[in-house]
Short mmCIF file of C-alpha atoms and ligand atoms in Angstrom, two decimals:
data_model
loop_
_atom_site.label_atom_id
_atom_site.label_comp_id
_atom_site.label_asym_id
_atom_site.label_seq_id
_atom_site.Cartn_x
_atom_site.Cartn_y
_atom_site.Cartn_z
CA UNK A 1 -68.83 -54.12 -36.54
CA UNK A 2 -71.11 -52.91 -39.78
CA UNK A 3 -71.38 -55.42 -42.59
CA UNK A 4 -73.67 -54.59 -46.19
CA UNK A 5 -74.29 -58.13 -46.23
CA UNK A 6 -74.52 -61.33 -44.52
CA UNK A 7 -71.03 -63.35 -43.82
CA UNK A 8 -71.83 -66.42 -45.92
CA UNK A 9 -69.70 -69.59 -44.33
CA UNK A 10 -69.71 -72.87 -46.34
CA UNK A 11 -69.85 -75.82 -44.14
CA UNK A 12 -67.86 -78.86 -44.79
CA UNK A 13 -68.52 -82.02 -43.09
CA UNK A 14 -65.90 -84.74 -43.63
CA UNK A 15 -68.11 -87.87 -42.73
CA UNK A 16 -69.61 -89.16 -46.11
CA UNK A 17 -72.12 -91.49 -43.40
CA UNK A 18 -75.89 -90.63 -43.44
CA UNK A 19 -76.18 -90.28 -39.92
CA UNK A 20 -72.83 -88.54 -39.20
CA UNK A 21 -72.35 -86.84 -36.16
CA UNK A 22 -70.26 -84.00 -37.97
CA UNK A 23 -72.99 -83.44 -40.37
CA UNK A 24 -75.51 -83.30 -37.61
CA UNK A 25 -72.98 -80.69 -35.70
CA UNK A 26 -73.26 -78.48 -39.11
CA UNK A 27 -77.09 -78.79 -38.98
CA UNK A 28 -76.59 -77.59 -35.51
CA UNK A 29 -74.60 -74.53 -36.34
CA UNK A 30 -76.93 -73.43 -39.19
CA UNK A 31 -80.19 -73.42 -36.21
CA UNK A 32 -77.54 -71.29 -33.86
CA UNK A 33 -76.34 -69.50 -36.93
CA UNK A 34 -75.81 -65.65 -35.46
CA UNK A 35 -77.89 -63.13 -37.22
CA UNK A 36 -75.64 -61.36 -40.36
CA UNK A 37 -74.38 -65.07 -40.95
CA UNK A 38 -75.58 -67.62 -43.50
CA UNK A 39 -74.30 -71.36 -43.38
CA UNK A 40 -74.78 -73.54 -46.80
CA UNK A 41 -73.51 -77.24 -45.81
CA UNK A 42 -72.05 -79.31 -48.46
CA UNK A 43 -71.36 -83.09 -48.93
CA UNK A 44 -68.32 -84.66 -49.89
CA UNK A 45 -69.73 -87.38 -51.83
CA UNK A 46 -69.18 -87.50 -55.40
CA UNK A 47 -65.40 -86.32 -55.26
CA UNK A 48 -62.95 -88.87 -56.70
CA UNK A 49 -59.79 -90.44 -54.69
CA UNK A 50 -57.26 -87.97 -56.19
CA UNK A 51 -55.12 -88.54 -58.49
CA UNK A 52 -52.75 -86.30 -60.20
CA UNK A 53 -53.11 -87.84 -63.68
CA UNK A 54 -56.80 -86.84 -63.40
CA UNK A 55 -56.45 -83.09 -62.46
CA UNK A 56 -56.96 -81.59 -65.64
CA UNK A 57 -59.70 -80.54 -66.25
CA UNK A 58 -60.97 -80.81 -62.57
CA UNK A 59 -63.84 -83.58 -62.05
CA UNK A 60 -66.96 -82.25 -62.13
CA UNK A 61 -67.71 -82.60 -58.14
CA UNK A 62 -64.55 -81.00 -57.33
CA UNK A 63 -64.67 -78.40 -59.40
CA UNK A 64 -68.37 -77.54 -57.69
CA UNK A 65 -66.33 -77.96 -53.98
CA UNK A 66 -63.58 -75.78 -55.04
CA UNK A 67 -65.88 -72.94 -56.70
CA UNK A 68 -68.13 -72.86 -53.51
CA UNK A 69 -65.33 -72.69 -50.95
CA UNK A 70 -64.14 -69.27 -53.25
CA UNK A 71 -67.63 -68.05 -53.27
CA UNK A 72 -67.66 -68.00 -49.10
CA UNK A 73 -66.72 -65.80 -46.81
CA UNK A 74 -65.31 -67.94 -44.49
CA UNK A 75 -65.39 -72.14 -44.40
CA UNK A 76 -66.79 -74.61 -41.17
CA UNK A 77 -65.09 -77.45 -41.37
CA UNK A 78 -66.42 -80.50 -39.28
CA UNK A 79 -64.02 -83.00 -38.97
CA UNK A 80 -64.54 -86.74 -37.84
CA UNK A 81 -61.80 -88.82 -36.09
CA UNK A 82 -60.70 -91.76 -37.72
CA UNK A 83 -57.58 -93.60 -36.08
CA UNK A 84 -56.12 -90.00 -34.43
CA UNK A 85 -56.34 -88.20 -37.75
CA UNK A 86 -59.01 -86.54 -40.05
CA UNK A 87 -60.86 -88.73 -42.31
CA UNK A 88 -59.47 -89.86 -45.92
CA UNK A 89 -62.67 -87.62 -47.48
CA UNK A 90 -61.67 -84.33 -45.97
CA UNK A 91 -57.96 -84.75 -46.74
CA UNK A 92 -58.71 -86.24 -50.38
CA UNK A 93 -61.13 -82.99 -50.88
CA UNK A 94 -58.48 -81.05 -49.17
CA UNK A 95 -55.71 -82.69 -51.77
CA UNK A 96 -57.93 -81.61 -54.71
CA UNK A 97 -58.30 -78.32 -53.72
CA UNK A 98 -54.88 -77.41 -52.92
CA UNK A 99 -54.45 -78.49 -56.77
CA UNK A 100 -56.64 -75.31 -57.91
CA UNK A 101 -54.57 -72.65 -59.93
CA UNK A 102 -56.10 -70.24 -57.39
CA UNK A 103 -56.14 -72.40 -54.15
CA UNK A 104 -59.39 -71.06 -52.71
CA UNK A 105 -58.57 -71.78 -48.84
CA UNK A 106 -55.47 -69.50 -49.37
CA UNK A 107 -56.38 -66.42 -47.32
CA UNK A 108 -59.79 -68.04 -46.36
CA UNK A 109 -61.10 -67.71 -42.52
CA UNK A 110 -61.95 -71.03 -41.75
CA UNK A 111 -62.59 -72.69 -38.05
CA UNK A 112 -62.64 -76.22 -37.28
CA UNK A 113 -64.90 -78.16 -35.09
CA UNK A 114 -65.75 -81.94 -34.92
CA UNK A 115 -67.61 -84.79 -33.24
CA UNK A 116 -66.65 -87.82 -32.02
CA UNK A 117 -67.71 -91.24 -30.25
CA UNK A 118 -64.60 -91.47 -28.29
CA UNK A 119 -63.35 -89.58 -25.35
CA UNK A 120 -60.93 -87.02 -26.90
CA UNK A 121 -63.84 -85.22 -29.05
CA UNK A 122 -61.27 -85.09 -32.16
CA UNK A 123 -59.12 -83.23 -30.28
CA UNK A 124 -56.16 -84.89 -32.59
CA UNK A 125 -57.86 -84.87 -35.80
CA UNK A 126 -58.19 -81.07 -35.12
CA UNK A 127 -54.57 -80.52 -34.60
CA UNK A 128 -53.71 -82.30 -37.90
CA UNK A 129 -56.42 -80.49 -39.80
CA UNK A 130 -55.26 -77.06 -38.58
CA UNK A 131 -51.54 -78.23 -39.82
CA UNK A 132 -52.75 -79.04 -43.34
CA UNK A 133 -54.87 -75.58 -43.73
CA UNK A 134 -51.65 -73.87 -42.34
CA UNK A 135 -49.87 -75.33 -45.22
CA UNK A 136 -52.47 -74.12 -47.66
CA UNK A 137 -52.20 -70.65 -46.15
CA UNK A 138 -55.93 -70.83 -44.51
CA UNK A 139 -56.45 -68.29 -41.87
CA UNK A 140 -57.09 -70.77 -38.53
CA UNK A 141 -59.58 -69.15 -35.97
CA UNK A 142 -57.29 -69.81 -33.01
CA UNK A 143 -59.95 -70.39 -30.62
CA UNK A 144 -62.48 -71.31 -29.53
CA UNK A 145 -62.28 -74.99 -29.97
CA UNK A 146 -65.68 -77.12 -30.19
CA UNK A 147 -64.51 -80.93 -29.49
CA UNK A 148 -67.34 -83.02 -29.27
CA UNK A 149 -66.45 -85.99 -27.14
CA UNK A 150 -68.88 -89.31 -26.96
CA UNK A 151 -71.01 -87.88 -29.47
CA UNK A 152 -73.79 -90.62 -29.11
CA UNK A 153 -74.59 -88.98 -25.73
CA UNK A 154 -74.87 -85.12 -26.82
CA UNK A 155 -77.01 -85.94 -29.92
CA UNK A 156 -80.33 -87.83 -29.98
CA UNK A 157 -82.02 -90.31 -32.53
CA UNK A 158 -83.26 -87.59 -35.02
CA UNK A 159 -79.17 -85.68 -34.88
CA UNK A 160 -80.42 -83.26 -32.73
CA UNK A 161 -78.01 -81.50 -30.70
CA UNK A 162 -79.20 -82.02 -27.20
CA UNK A 163 -76.41 -80.49 -24.85
CA UNK A 164 -77.24 -76.81 -24.05
CA UNK A 165 -73.97 -76.46 -23.09
CA UNK A 166 -72.50 -77.71 -26.53
CA UNK A 167 -74.72 -75.24 -28.12
CA UNK A 168 -73.49 -72.64 -26.11
CA UNK A 169 -69.79 -73.48 -27.36
CA UNK A 170 -70.77 -73.98 -30.95
CA UNK A 171 -72.76 -70.45 -31.23
CA UNK A 172 -69.95 -68.98 -29.16
CA UNK A 173 -67.77 -69.95 -31.99
CA UNK A 174 -69.64 -68.93 -34.58
CA UNK A 175 -70.01 -65.44 -33.23
CA UNK A 176 -66.46 -65.36 -32.77
CA UNK A 177 -66.16 -66.82 -36.61
CA UNK A 178 -67.82 -63.75 -37.68
CA UNK A 179 -65.50 -61.19 -36.02
CA UNK A 180 -62.38 -62.93 -37.51
CA UNK A 181 -63.86 -63.19 -40.82
CA UNK A 182 -64.34 -59.52 -40.51
CA UNK A 183 -60.83 -59.11 -38.97
CA UNK A 184 -58.75 -60.90 -41.45
CA UNK A 185 -60.33 -59.49 -44.20
CA UNK A 186 -60.57 -55.94 -43.74
C1 FMN B 1 -62.18 -96.23 -39.05
C2 FMN B 1 -62.29 -95.49 -37.84
C3 FMN B 1 -61.53 -95.06 -37.01
C4 FMN B 1 -61.82 -94.29 -35.88
N1 FMN B 1 -61.15 -93.92 -34.93
C5 FMN B 1 -61.31 -92.63 -33.52
C6 FMN B 1 -60.47 -92.64 -32.82
O1 FMN B 1 -59.13 -92.46 -33.42
N2 FMN B 1 -60.78 -91.50 -32.29
C7 FMN B 1 -62.29 -91.34 -32.06
O2 FMN B 1 -62.47 -90.56 -31.27
N3 FMN B 1 -63.30 -91.98 -32.55
C8 FMN B 1 -62.40 -92.59 -33.54
N4 FMN B 1 -63.99 -93.47 -34.41
C9 FMN B 1 -65.21 -93.20 -34.10
C10 FMN B 1 -65.62 -92.22 -34.72
O3 FMN B 1 -65.92 -90.93 -34.06
C11 FMN B 1 -67.35 -92.46 -34.61
O4 FMN B 1 -67.37 -93.36 -35.89
C12 FMN B 1 -67.93 -91.37 -35.68
O5 FMN B 1 -69.26 -91.61 -35.64
C13 FMN B 1 -67.38 -90.48 -37.02
O6 FMN B 1 -68.23 -89.35 -37.26
P1 FMN B 1 -69.66 -89.25 -38.01
O7 FMN B 1 -70.46 -89.81 -36.93
O8 FMN B 1 -69.60 -88.01 -38.25
O9 FMN B 1 -69.38 -90.08 -39.37
C14 FMN B 1 -63.43 -94.05 -35.76
C15 FMN B 1 -63.87 -94.72 -36.69
C16 FMN B 1 -63.86 -95.31 -37.56
C17 FMN B 1 -64.87 -95.91 -38.40
#
């Protein structure tokens, strides 16, 4: 695989929480990013609640997210699990960007990761997120799946991912996202 420039990945955390495990998981991905890839993490704070009456023109925060997705070669979404589904903040952001005249997730390579304090590590949320993204025409990496259960046991008090096994799974997903991005865009 040859690439003239690095694959630019946009990391989106579905949690607005300061000490979010999902944002921390994206920071771990930033540390582990393979050569030939870059990762930029964006925050969904500031995105208003979706209202069709307010979509023209797009609010500034939504336009910034839309253009960041459009400019990225691939997207990495870290989803929390709320009541067996994705967070309202994440669904809200996806609803907004879906209303763009040229929805930026259509045809975009996307990988999913997630951390929860429960036993199933966002398995249920990821299934639902995959469904929403498929509706939007995103090209979601089929495997591997990174679902971090009992997040409080694998992150330290500074939000560092301490589990070597989980770090390995994450690095493997990033490598496969690079290959997937190349495959689906060439
Ligand atoms: C409203 C709400 C619902 C939740 N539902 C689930 C759930 O269905 N499954 C689960 O594993 N954790 C659930 N949790 C716990 C989250 O996994 C935990 O709060 C986690 O830290 C959220 O991600 P974050 O750290 O990135 O904010 C829920 C938390 C909240 C606040």
